[in-house]
Short mmCIF file of C-alpha atoms in Angstrom, two decimals:
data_model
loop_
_atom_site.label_atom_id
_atom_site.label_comp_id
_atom_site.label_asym_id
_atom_site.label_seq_id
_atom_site.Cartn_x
_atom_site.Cartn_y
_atom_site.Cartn_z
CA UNK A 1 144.06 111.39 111.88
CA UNK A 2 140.83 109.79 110.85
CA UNK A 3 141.83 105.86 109.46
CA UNK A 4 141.82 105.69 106.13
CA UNK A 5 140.32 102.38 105.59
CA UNK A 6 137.28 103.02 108.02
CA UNK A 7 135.98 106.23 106.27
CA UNK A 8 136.21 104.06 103.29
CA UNK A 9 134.17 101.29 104.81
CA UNK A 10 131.56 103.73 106.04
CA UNK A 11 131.09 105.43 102.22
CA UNK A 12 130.68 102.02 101.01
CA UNK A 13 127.95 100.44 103.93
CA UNK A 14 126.07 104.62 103.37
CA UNK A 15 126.22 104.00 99.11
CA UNK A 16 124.82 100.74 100.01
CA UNK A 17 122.01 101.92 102.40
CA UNK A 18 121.15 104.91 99.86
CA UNK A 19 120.67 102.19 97.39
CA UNK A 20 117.69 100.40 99.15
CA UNK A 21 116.46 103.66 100.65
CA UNK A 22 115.85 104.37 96.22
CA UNK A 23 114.61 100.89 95.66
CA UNK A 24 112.20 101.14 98.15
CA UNK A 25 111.08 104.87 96.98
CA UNK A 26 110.83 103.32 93.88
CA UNK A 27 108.71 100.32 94.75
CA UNK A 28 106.60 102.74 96.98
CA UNK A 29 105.83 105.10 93.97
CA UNK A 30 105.04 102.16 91.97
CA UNK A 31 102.24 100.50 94.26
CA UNK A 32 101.05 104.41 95.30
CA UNK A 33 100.16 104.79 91.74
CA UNK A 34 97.91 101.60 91.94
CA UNK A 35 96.61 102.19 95.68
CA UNK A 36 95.56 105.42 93.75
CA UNK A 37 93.86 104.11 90.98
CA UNK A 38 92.18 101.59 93.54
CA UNK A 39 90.83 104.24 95.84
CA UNK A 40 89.88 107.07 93.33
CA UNK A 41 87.83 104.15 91.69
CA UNK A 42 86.24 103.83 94.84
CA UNK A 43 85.55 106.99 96.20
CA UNK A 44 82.60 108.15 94.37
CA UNK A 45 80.57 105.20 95.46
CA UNK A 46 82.04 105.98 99.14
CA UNK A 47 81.01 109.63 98.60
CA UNK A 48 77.49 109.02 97.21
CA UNK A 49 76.37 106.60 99.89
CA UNK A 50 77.86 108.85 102.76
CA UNK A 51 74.97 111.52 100.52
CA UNK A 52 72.24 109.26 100.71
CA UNK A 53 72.77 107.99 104.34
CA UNK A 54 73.32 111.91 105.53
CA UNK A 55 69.44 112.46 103.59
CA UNK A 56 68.17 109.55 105.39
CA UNK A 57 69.80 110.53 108.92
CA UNK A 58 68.33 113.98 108.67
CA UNK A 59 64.38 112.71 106.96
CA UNK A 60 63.88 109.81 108.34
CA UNK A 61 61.55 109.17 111.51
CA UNK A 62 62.17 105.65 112.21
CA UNK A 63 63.78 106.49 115.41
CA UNK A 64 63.53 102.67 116.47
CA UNK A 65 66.24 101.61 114.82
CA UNK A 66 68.80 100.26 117.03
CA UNK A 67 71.62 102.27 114.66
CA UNK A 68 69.91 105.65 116.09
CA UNK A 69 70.19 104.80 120.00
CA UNK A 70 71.86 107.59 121.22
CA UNK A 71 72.54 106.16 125.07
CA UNK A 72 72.19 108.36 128.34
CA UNK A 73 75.49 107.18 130.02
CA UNK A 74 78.25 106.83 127.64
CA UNK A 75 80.27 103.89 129.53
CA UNK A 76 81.90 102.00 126.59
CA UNK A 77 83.44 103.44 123.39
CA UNK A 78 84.72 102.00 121.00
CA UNK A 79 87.19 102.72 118.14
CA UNK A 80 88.11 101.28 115.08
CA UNK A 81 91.66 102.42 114.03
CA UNK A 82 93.54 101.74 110.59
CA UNK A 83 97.36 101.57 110.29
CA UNK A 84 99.90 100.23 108.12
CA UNK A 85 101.43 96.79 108.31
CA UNK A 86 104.94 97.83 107.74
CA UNK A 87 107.02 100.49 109.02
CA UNK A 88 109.41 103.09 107.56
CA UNK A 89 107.02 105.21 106.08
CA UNK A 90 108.15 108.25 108.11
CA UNK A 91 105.67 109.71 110.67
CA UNK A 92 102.34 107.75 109.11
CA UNK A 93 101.84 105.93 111.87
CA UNK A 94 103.06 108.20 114.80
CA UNK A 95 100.26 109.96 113.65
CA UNK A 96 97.74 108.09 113.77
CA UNK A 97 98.51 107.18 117.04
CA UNK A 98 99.25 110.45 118.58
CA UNK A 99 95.68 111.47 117.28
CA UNK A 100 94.17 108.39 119.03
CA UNK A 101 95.68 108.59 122.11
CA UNK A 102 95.38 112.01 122.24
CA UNK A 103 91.24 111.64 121.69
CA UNK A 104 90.77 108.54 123.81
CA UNK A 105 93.20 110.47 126.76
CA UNK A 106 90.60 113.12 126.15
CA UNK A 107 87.33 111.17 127.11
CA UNK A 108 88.54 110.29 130.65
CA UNK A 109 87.58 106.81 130.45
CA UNK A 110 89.51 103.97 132.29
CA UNK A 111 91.59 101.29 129.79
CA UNK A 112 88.60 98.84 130.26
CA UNK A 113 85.97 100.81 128.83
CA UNK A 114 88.08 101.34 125.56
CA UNK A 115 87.17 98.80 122.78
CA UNK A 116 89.65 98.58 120.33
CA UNK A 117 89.15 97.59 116.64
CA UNK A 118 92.40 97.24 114.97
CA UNK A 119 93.43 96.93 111.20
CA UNK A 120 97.53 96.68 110.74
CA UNK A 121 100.10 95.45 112.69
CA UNK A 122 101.85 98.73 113.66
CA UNK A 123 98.51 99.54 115.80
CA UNK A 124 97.81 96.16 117.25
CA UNK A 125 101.52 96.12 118.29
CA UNK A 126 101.43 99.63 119.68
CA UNK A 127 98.44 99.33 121.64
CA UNK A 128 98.94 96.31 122.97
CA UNK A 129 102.45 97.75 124.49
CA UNK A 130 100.50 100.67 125.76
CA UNK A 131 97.93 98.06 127.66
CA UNK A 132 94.18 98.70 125.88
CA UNK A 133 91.72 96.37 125.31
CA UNK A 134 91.43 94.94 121.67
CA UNK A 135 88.58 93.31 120.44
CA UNK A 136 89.34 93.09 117.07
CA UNK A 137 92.58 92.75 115.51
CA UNK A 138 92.63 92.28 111.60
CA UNK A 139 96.32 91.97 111.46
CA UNK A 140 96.26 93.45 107.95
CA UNK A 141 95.05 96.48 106.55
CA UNK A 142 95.60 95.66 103.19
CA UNK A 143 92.61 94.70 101.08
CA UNK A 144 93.50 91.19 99.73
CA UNK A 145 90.42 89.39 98.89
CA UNK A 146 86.73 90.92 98.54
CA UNK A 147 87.14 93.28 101.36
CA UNK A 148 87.59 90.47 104.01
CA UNK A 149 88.91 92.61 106.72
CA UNK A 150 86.06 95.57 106.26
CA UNK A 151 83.27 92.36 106.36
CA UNK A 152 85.03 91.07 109.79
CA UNK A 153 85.34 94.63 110.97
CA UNK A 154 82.14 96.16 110.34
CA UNK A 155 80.00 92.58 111.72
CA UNK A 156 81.66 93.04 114.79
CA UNK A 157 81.58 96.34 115.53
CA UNK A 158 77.88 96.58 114.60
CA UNK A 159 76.85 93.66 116.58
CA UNK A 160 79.06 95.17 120.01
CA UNK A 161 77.00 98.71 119.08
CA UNK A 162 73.37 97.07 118.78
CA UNK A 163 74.43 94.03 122.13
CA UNK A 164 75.06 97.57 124.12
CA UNK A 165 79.17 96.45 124.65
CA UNK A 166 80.16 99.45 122.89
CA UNK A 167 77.78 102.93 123.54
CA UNK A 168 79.43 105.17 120.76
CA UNK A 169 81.75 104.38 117.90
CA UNK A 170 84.86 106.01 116.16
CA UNK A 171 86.55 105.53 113.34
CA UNK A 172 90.66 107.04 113.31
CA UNK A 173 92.18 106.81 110.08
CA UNK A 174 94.24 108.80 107.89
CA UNK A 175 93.20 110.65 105.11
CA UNK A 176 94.21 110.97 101.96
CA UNK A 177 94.24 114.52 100.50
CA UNK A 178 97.55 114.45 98.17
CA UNK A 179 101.12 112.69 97.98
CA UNK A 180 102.14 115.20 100.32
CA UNK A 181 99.19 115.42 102.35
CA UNK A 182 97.64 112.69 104.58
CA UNK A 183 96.13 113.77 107.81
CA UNK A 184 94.69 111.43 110.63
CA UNK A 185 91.00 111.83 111.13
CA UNK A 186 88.29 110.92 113.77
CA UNK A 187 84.72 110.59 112.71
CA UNK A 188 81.53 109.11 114.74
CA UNK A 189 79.92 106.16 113.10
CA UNK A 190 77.66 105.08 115.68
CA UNK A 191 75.17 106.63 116.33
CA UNK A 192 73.76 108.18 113.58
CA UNK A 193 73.49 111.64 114.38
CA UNK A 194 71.28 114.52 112.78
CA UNK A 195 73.50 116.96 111.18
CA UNK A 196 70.87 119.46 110.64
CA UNK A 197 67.45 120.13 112.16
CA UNK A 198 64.76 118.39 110.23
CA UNK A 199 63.73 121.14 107.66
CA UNK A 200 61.68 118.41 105.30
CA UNK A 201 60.20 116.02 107.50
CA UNK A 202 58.54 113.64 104.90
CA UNK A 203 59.02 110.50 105.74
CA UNK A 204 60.55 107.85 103.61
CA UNK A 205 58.20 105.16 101.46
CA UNK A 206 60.34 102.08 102.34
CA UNK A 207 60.03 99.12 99.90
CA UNK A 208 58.99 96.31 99.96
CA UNK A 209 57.21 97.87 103.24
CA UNK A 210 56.79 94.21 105.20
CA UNK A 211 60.10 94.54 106.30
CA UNK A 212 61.40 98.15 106.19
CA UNK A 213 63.72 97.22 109.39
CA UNK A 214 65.52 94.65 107.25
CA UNK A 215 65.85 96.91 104.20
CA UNK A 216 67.28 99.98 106.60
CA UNK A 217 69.38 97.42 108.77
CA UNK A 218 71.28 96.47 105.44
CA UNK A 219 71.56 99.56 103.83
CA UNK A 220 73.33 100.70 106.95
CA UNK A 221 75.29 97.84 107.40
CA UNK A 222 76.49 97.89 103.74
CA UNK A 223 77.18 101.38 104.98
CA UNK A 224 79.33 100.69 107.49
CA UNK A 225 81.62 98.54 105.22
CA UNK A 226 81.45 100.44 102.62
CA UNK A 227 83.02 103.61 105.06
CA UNK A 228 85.50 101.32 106.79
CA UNK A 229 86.35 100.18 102.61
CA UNK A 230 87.11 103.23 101.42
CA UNK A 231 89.20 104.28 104.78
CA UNK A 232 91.56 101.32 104.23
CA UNK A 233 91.60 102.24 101.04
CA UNK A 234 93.18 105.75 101.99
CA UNK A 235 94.70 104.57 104.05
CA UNK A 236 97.06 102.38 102.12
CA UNK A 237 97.31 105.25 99.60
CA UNK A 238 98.30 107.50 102.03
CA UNK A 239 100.83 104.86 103.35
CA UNK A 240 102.78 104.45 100.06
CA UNK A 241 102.61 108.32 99.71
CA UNK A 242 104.32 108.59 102.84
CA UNK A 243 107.04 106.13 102.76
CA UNK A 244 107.95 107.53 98.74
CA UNK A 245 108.31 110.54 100.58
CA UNK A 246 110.60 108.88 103.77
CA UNK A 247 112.57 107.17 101.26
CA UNK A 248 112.96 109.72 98.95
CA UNK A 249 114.38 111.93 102.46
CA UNK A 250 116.61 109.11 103.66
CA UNK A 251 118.07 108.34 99.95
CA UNK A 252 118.70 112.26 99.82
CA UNK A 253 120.29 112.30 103.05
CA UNK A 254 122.63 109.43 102.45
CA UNK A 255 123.82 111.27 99.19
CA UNK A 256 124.81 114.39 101.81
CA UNK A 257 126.32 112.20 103.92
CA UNK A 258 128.26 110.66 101.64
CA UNK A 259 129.49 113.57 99.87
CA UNK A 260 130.49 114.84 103.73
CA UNK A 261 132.37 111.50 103.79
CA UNK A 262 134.38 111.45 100.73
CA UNK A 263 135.37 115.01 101.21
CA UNK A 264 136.98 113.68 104.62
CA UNK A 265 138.34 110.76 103.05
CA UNK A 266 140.47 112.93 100.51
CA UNK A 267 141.85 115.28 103.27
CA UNK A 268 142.78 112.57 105.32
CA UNK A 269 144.37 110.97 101.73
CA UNK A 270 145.95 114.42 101.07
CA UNK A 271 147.53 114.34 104.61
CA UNK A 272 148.99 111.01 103.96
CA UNK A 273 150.70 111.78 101.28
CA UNK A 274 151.84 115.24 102.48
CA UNK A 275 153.23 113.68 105.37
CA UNK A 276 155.22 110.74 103.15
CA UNK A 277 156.72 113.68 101.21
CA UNK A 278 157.99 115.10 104.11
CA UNK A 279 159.51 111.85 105.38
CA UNK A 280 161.16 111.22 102.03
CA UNK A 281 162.48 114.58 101.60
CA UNK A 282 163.35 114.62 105.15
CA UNK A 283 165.30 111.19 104.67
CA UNK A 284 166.94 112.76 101.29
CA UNK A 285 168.19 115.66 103.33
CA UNK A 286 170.00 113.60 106.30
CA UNK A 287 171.69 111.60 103.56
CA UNK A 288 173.44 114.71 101.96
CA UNK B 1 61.94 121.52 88.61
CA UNK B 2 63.63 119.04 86.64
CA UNK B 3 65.32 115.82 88.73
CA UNK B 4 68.41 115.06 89.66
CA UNK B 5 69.87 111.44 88.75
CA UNK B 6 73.14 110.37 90.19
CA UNK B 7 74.37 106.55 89.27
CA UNK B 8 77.51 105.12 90.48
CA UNK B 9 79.00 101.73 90.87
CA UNK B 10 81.99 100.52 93.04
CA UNK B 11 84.14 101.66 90.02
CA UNK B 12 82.67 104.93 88.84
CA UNK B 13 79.98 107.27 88.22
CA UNK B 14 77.88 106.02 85.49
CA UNK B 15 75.28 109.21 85.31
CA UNK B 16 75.51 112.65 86.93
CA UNK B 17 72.49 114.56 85.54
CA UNK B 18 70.42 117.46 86.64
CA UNK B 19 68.26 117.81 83.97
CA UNK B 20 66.56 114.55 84.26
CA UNK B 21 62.54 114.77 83.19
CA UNK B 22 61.67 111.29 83.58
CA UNK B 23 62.87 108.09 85.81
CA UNK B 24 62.03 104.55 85.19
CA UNK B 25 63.42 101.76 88.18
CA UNK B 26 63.45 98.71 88.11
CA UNK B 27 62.13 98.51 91.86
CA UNK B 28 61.96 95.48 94.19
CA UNK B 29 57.86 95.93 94.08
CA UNK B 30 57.84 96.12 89.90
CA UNK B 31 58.91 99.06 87.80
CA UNK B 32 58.45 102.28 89.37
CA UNK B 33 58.23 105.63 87.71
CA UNK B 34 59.30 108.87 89.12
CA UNK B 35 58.80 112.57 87.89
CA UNK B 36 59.34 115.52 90.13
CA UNK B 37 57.51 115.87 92.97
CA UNK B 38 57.91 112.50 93.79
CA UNK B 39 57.18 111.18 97.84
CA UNK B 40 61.22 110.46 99.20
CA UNK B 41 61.34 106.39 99.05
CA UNK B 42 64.31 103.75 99.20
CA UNK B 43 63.97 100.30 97.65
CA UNK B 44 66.00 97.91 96.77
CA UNK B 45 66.73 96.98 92.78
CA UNK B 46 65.33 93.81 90.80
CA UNK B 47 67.68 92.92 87.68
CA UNK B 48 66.67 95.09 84.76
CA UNK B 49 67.45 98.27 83.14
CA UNK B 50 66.88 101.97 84.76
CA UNK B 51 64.98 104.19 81.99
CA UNK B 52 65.59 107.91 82.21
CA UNK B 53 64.76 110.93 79.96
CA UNK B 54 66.24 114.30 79.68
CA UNK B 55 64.56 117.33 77.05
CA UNK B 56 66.34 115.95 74.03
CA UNK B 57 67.67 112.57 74.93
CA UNK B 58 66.52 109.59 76.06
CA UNK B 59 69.23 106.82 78.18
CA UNK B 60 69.11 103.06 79.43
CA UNK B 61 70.92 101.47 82.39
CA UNK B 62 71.69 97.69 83.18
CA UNK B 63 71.72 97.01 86.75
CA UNK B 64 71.91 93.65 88.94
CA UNK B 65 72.15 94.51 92.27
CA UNK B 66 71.38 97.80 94.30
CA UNK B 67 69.50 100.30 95.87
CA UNK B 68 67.54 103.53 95.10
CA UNK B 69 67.14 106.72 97.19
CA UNK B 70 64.46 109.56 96.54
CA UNK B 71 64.75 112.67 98.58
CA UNK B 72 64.18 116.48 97.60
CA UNK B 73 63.89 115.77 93.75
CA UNK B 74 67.27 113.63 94.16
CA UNK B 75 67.38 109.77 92.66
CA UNK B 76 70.47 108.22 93.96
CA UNK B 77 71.24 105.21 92.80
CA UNK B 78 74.14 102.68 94.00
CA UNK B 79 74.66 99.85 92.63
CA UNK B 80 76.63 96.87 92.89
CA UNK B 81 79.69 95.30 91.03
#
């Protein structure tokens, strides 16, 4: 017969975990709403210049420009990959991971040649375990102050891309299509690529035209921050979308478990005091 | 053809119009005005105020900080802030 006292003590430690698991949903739903906000401020911006930069990619004939270098050997690539800081927030992060590993497994290049660019703990943690070569850890993926982490990220990365350390560039990141719907994603940065065969080939009138290279270089730049920006930005979105969604599991599941509980706890109460009856009217019996 | 004007800041979109007529920038080499047909450019923005005119209505823009795009009858503009 199950103890009494334990199934007790096991309702009350499940009520209590049930009780954070509904906090935390609750705190969760309450910053998604702002990462939200944040990111759907954002996007348009994001959107627009990812536009413009596609026209210039595709009309432009300034093929000297160190961001266009498409290399013969591919030796070095490099990836820059956004996760969360914090855990429980269900499969987020497994992910993420699985998609990267799966991608860099795929490009049969040794540990060495893989440049890592990290933003959040959970991936700086995981790939150091797994043995890869980071070059950049942020350490946090949230955006604090003016977009600190997207201004470290995106000077380093371009300056390993144009110093020939790093040959191509990715970017792996999850996306954020809904609450329920956040899917990791890989997309080349570096380099630019032509997306369609160059139907209008007028050139571009850049101004001031004494130094066109400086005017491209930070337009592209700003580019590249501006992409890793609204990423993070997803990204934390998608984050507190996923753990409301863990939570919200877990906090359900602890409300099954504990009705599975109490429903053992009364049979095994029901059986107690069946079998006291029986002793009493057992001992009642002998004495007549 | 009439052009098409697109405005946005890191917060929002400011102007999303297709029936633009008439463009005025305030460009890094002085004010530069742009009616269809225009040769694709990108510039940089001075402080001042983009001008732009549609068949019945006629709008002004602030801007600081920014840069302008010109390609097949397209103005984008992003701006800073």
């Amino acid at each position: 017969m199950p103890n009494l006292k334990s199934i007790k003590r096991k309702i009350g430690s499940v009520k209590n975990t049930r009780q954070i698991t509904k906090a935390m949903k609750m705190v969760a739903g309450a910053k998604l709403k702002k990462a939200q906000l944040v990111m759907n401020e954002f996007k348009p911006y994001a959107l627009t210049y990812e536009q413009v930069i596609g026209n210039m990619i595709n009309n432009i004939l300034l093929r000297n420009n160190p961001f266009f270098q498409i290399r013969e050997k591919i030796n070095n690539i490099g990836f820059i990959i956004i996760t969360s800081d914090r855990g429980l927030c269900g499969a987020f992060n497994v992910n993420i991971f699985k998609e990267a590993t799966d991608i860099i497994k795929k490009r049969n290049l040794g540990n060495g040649n893989i440049n890592l660019y990290i933003a959040g703990k959970k991936g700086a943690d995981f790939f150091k375990r797994h043995g890869y070569q980071i070059n950049f850890n942020s350490n946090t993926s949230v955006k604090k102050e003016e977009s600190s982490v997207a201004d470290g990220l995106s000077k380093i990365v371009t300056e390993d891309f144009i110093n020939g350390k790093i040959d191509e560039l990715y970017i792996i990141s999850s996306r954020y299509f809904s609450p329920i719907n956040q899917k990791p994603e890989c997309k080349k940065i570096f380099p630019f690529e032509k997306t369609t065969e160059n139907v209008n080939v007028e050139d571009y009138v850049i101004e001031p035209d004494s130094n066109d290279e400086e005017v491209l270089s930070k337009i592209f730049n700003d580019y590249i921050k501006v992409e890793i920006d609204v990423r993070l930005l997803e990204s934390n979105a998608g984050e507190q979308a996923s753990r409301m969604n863990a939570m919200d599991n877990a906090t359900r599941n602890a409300g099954k478990l504990i009705n599975k509980l109490t429903l053992s706890y009364n049979k095994a109460r029901q059986t107690a005091v069946t079998l006291e009856i029986l002793d009493l009217v057992n001992g009642a019996n002998a004495l007549k | 053809m009439p052009l098409k004007l697109k405005v946005v800041n890191m917060k929002k979109i400011l102007v999303e119009n297709n029936e633009v007529e008439y463009c005025e920038i305030p460009a890094k080499c002085g004010i530069e005005g742009i009616l269809p047909g225009h040769i694709n450019f990108i510039s940089f923005l001075n402080e001042g105020k983009i001008k732009y005119k549609t068949k019945d209505e006629q709008n002004e823009i602030d801007v600081k900080e920014g840069f302008v795009e010109f390609s097949d009858n397209t103005i984008s503009i992003l701006l800073k802030g």
